[in-house]
Every structure is written in C-alpha cells, then in structure tokens.
CSV table of C-alpha atoms in Angstrom, one decimal:
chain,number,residue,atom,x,y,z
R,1,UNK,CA,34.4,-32.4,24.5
R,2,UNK,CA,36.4,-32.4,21.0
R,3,UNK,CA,40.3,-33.1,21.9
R,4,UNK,CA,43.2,-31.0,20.8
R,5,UNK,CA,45.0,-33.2,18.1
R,6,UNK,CA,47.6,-30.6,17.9
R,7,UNK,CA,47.2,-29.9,13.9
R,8,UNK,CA,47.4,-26.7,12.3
R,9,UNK,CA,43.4,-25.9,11.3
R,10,UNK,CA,43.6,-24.7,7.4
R,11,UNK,CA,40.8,-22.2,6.7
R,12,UNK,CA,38.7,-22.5,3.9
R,13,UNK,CA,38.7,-20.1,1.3
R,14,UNK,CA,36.3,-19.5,-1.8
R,15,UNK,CA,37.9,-20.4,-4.8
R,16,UNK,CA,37.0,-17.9,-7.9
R,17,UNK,CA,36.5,-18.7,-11.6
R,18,UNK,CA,36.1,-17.3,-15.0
R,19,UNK,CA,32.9,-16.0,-16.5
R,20,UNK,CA,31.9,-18.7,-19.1
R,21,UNK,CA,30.8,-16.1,-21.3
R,22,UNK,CA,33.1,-12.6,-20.8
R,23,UNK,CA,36.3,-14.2,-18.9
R,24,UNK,CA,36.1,-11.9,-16.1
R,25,UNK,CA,37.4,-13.8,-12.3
R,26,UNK,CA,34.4,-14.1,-10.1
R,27,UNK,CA,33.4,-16.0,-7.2
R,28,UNK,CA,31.9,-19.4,-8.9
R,29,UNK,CA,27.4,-20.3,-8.8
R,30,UNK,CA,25.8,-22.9,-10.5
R,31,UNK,CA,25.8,-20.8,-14.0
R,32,UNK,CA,29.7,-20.0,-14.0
R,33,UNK,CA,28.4,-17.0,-15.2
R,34,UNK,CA,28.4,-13.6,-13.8
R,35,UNK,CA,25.6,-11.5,-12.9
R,36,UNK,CA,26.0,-8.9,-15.7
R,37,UNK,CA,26.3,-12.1,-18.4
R,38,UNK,CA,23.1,-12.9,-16.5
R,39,UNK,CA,21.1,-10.2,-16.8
R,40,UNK,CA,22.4,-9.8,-20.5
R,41,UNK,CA,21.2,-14.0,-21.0
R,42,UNK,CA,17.9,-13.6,-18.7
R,43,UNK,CA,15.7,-10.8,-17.8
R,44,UNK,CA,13.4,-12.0,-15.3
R,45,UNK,CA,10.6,-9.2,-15.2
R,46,UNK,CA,9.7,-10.4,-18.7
R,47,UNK,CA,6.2,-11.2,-18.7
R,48,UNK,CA,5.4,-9.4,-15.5
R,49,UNK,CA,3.3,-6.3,-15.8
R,50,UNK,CA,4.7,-3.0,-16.2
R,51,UNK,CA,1.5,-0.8,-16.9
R,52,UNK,CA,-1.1,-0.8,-14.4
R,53,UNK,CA,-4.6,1.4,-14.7
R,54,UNK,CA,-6.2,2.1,-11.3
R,55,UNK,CA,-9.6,3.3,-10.3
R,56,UNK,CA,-9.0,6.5,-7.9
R,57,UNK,CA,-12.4,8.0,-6.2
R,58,UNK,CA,-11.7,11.8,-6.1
R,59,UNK,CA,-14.5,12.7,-3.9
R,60,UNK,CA,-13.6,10.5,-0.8
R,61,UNK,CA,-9.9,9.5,-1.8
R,62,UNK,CA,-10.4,6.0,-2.2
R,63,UNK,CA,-8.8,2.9,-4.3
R,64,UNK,CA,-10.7,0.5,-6.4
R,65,UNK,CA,-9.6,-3.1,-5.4
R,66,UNK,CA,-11.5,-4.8,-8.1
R,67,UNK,CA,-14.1,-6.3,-8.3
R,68,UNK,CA,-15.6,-4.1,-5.6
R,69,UNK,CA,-13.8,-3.0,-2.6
R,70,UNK,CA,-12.6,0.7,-2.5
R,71,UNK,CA,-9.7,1.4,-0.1
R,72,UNK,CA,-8.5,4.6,1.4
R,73,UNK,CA,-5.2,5.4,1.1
R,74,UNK,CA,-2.7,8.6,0.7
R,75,UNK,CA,0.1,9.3,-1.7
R,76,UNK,CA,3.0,7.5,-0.5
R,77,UNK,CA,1.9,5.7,2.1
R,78,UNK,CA,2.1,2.1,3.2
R,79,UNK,CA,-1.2,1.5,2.6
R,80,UNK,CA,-0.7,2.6,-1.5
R,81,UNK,CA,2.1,1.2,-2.0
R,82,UNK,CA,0.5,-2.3,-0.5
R,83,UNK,CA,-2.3,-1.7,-2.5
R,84,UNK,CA,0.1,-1.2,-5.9
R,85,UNK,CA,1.7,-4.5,-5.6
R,86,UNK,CA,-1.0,-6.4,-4.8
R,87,UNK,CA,-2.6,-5.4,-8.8
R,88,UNK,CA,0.1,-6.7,-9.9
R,89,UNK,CA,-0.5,-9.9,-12.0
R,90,UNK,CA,1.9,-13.3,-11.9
R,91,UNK,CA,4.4,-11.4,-9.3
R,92,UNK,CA,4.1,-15.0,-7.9
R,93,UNK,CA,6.5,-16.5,-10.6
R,94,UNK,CA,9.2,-13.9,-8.7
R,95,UNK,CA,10.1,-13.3,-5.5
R,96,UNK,CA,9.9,-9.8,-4.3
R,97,UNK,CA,12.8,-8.5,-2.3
R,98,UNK,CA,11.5,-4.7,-2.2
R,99,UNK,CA,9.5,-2.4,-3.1
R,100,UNK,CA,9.1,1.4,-2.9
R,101,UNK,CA,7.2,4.7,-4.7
R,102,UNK,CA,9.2,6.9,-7.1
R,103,UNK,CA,8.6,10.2,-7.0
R,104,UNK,CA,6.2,11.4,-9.7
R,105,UNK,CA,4.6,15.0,-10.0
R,106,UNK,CA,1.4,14.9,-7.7
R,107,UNK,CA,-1.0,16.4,-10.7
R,108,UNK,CA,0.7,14.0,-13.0
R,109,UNK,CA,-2.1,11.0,-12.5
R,110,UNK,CA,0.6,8.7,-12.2
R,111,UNK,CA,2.1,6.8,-10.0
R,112,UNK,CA,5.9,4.7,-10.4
R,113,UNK,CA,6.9,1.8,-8.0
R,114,UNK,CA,10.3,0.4,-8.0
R,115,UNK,CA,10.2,-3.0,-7.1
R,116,UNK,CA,13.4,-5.4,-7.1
R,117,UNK,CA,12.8,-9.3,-7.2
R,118,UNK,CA,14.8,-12.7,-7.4
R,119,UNK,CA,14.8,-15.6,-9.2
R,120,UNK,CA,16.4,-19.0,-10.4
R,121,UNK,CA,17.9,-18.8,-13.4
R,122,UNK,CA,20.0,-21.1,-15.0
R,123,UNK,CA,21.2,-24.3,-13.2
R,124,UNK,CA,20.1,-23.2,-10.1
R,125,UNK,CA,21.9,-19.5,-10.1
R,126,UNK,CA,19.5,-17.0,-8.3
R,127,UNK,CA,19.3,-13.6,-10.2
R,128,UNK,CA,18.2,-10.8,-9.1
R,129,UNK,CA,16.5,-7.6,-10.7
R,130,UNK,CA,15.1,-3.9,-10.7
R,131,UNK,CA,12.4,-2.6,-12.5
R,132,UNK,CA,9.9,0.2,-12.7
R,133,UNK,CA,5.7,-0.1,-12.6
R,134,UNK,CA,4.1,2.9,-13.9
R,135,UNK,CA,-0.1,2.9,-12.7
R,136,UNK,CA,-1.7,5.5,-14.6
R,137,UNK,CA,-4.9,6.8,-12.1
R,138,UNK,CA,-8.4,7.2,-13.8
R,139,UNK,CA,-10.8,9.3,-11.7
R,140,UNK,CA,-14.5,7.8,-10.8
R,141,UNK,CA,-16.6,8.1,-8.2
R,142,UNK,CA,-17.1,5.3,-5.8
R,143,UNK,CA,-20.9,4.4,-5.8
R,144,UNK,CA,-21.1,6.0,-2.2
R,145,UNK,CA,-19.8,8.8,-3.8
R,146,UNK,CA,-22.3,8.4,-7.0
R,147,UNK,CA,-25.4,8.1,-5.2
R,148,UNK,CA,-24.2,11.2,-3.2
R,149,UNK,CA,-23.7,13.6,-6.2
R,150,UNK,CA,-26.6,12.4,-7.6
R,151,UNK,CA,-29.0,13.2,-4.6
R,152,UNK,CA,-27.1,15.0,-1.8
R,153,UNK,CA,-30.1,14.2,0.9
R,154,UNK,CA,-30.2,10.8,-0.2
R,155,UNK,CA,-28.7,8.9,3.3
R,156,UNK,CA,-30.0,5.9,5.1
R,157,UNK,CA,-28.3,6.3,8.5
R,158,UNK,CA,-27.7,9.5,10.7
R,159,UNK,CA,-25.5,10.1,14.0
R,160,UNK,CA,-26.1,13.0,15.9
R,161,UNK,CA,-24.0,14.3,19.3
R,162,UNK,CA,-25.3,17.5,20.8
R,163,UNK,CA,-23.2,18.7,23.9
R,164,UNK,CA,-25.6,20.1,26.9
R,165,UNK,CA,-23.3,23.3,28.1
R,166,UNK,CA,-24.0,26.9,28.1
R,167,UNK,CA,-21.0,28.0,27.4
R,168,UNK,CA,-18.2,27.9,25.1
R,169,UNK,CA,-15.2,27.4,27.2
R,170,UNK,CA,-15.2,23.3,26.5
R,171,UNK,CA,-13.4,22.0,23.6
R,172,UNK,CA,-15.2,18.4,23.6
R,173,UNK,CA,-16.4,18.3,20.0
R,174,UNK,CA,-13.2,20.2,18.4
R,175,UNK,CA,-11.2,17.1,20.2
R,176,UNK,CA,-13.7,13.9,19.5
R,177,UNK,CA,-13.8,15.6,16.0
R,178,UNK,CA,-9.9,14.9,16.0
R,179,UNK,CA,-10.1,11.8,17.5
R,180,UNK,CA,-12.2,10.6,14.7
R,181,UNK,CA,-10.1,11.8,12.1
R,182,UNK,CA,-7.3,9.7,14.3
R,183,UNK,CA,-8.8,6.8,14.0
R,184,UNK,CA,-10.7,7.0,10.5
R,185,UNK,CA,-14.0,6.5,11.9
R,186,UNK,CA,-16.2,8.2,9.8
R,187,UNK,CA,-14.4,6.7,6.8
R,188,UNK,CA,-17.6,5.5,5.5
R,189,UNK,CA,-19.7,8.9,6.2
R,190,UNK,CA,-20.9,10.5,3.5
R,191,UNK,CA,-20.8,14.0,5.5
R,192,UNK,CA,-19.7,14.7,8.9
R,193,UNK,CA,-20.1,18.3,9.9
R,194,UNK,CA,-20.3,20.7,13.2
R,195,UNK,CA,-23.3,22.9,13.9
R,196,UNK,CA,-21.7,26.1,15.5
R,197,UNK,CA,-20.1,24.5,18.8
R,198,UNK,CA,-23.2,22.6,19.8
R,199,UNK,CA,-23.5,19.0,17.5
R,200,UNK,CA,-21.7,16.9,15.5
R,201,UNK,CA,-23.8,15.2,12.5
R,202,UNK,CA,-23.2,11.8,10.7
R,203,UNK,CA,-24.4,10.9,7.7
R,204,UNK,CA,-24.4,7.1,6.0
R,205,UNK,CA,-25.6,5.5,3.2
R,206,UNK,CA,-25.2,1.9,5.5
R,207,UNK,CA,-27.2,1.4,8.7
R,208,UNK,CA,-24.5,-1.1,9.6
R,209,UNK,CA,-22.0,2.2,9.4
R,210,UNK,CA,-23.9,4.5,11.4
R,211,UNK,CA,-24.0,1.7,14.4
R,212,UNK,CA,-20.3,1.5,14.0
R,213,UNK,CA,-19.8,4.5,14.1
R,214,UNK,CA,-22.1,5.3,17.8
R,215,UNK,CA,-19.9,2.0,19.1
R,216,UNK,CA,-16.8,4.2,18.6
R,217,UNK,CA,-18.5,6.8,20.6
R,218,UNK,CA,-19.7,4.7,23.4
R,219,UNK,CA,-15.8,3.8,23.6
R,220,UNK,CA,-14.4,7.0,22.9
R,221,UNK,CA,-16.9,8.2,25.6
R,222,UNK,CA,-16.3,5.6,28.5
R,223,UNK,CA,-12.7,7.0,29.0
C-alpha cells in the first residue's frame, strides 16, 4: 500500500507550441505542425480511387463482385455500402475510420460514399481526412438473368407446394410466401409465383438451389 509522504501532488498539464509553419498555439505532435498546415503539406487520399464503375443487374437487383459473384443488395443499405468499399483499390495504405452513403438522386445511376481515413504523416503525426467516392452503375444482366431473357422456359430445377384444403379461409401460402421474402430464400429463383390460393412454384436454373430451397421448407414446415 503506497504511504502518504505528505507532498503536494502537482498535476500535469499539456504544454502547447507554435505551428512551425503558420505560428498559431496548439497542443504539440511529432510534426509541430497543425492539422490545417497538414492537410495543406499532405493529402493522404492521393492515389486512392475516387471513381468507381459497378456492374448493377436490373432484372434481379444484384451487384457484380468481380470476377463472378453477383450480390444482392438495396440502396443504402449495409450490405451496399460494404460492397462499395470493398471495390475500392489500395484502401489498405489508409486506415478507414468511417464510412457512409451520400445522398444522390435514385434515377441518377450514381452512387457517392463519404469515407474518412487516417494516416502517418510526417514524423510520426497521424492525419486524418474526408473524401468523396462517386461509383457510376452500368446496367447488365447477370447470366441467370441472361439465360432467362433469352429463353424464359429454360430452368433446370422446380419446387412446387400445393396446399390440400377446400376452402379459402387459411392464409398458409400468403404467410410462407412472406416468410420467404424474410429470409431471402428464393434469392436465387428465377420465378416464384402463386397459382390462385392453391401452390406456390419455384423455378432454378441450379439443382443445388432448388434443394436449398425444399430444406428451408422442411424447416419452415417443422415449426
């Protein structure tokens, strides 16, 4: 247990210092610079991309993620916006603090990020900066989408539920149909559709998809 000597404790207080290059007092960093001197000496989003083209699928609202992996995403979500930073090229030599959409016209086939990013500057002094990525969206169908438009019977995989009542008090299919939606099942369908109140039809271009897609059924079924 420390002992009381009985001297007064003197707090420690940050000293401040001139700007080496404007004069003005500020608190000191391994520059002796301020951050507007900084900013005027270094600009740290040089070199970093600033203009981005991306690949948007009109038909099922998808992202390319070159080479070959489309993602679905909506305006604005977290999804996109994960999707935007991630085409961005040697973000690596930064370090990114934040990053969020800027509102743009939804017509307007664009899309602005602001992202803000640190780093070490000049004898160690860590800057950090604001800038704007504008991703101008080109249209094309995905090759789903392609094979689709090109022959609309062309599928390798359907998934048929029929419900067994007479009447049409139950709601069953109008809720699975929402529970699918929920939980993106039929992402990879090429057409999902309800025959009056009595089935519910599946269509895949991917066996593999169709299976899913009965698995989350079964599940959705069990409870």
């Amino acid at each position: 247990m420390a002992q009381d000597t009985g001297m007064f404790t003197v707090p420690q207080t940050i000293g401040s210092v001139l700007c080496c290059k404007c004069g003005i007092l500020m608190q000191p960093n391994a520059a002796n610079m301020c951050a507007k001197c900084l900013r005027s000496e270094v600009d740290i989003t040089e070199g970093l991309q600033k203009h981005v083209i991306i690949i948007h699928c009109p038909e099922c609202d998808t992202y390319l993620q070159p080479p070959r992996t489309w993602i679905k995403a909506q305006l604005e979500s977290k999804e996109l916006l994960t999707f935007c930073v991630k085409r961005l090229k040697n973000l690596n030599k930064v370090r990114l603090v934040h990053a969020e959409f800027i509102w743009t016209e939804p017509h307007s086939k664009r899309i602005k990020v602001k992202l803000r990013v640190q780093k070490e500057v000049l004898n160690g002094a860590i800057l950090e900066q604001a800038y704007t990525v504008e991703y101008v969206v080109q249209d094309q169908m995905c090759e789903s989408c392609s094979r689709v438009q090109a022959n609309p019977d062309q599928w390798v995989a359907a998934v048929q539920l029929r419900q067994h009542v007479l009447h049409r008090q139950t709601h069953f299919l109008s809720n699975l149909e929402q529970l699918i939606l929920k939980h993106d099942a039929a992402n990879n369908a090429i057409r999902i559709k309800q025959i009056r109140t009595r089935a519910l039809i599946s269509s895949s271009v991917n066996r593999s998809h169709g299976v899913k897609f009965v698995e989350f059924l079964g599940k959705v079924n069990s409870h």
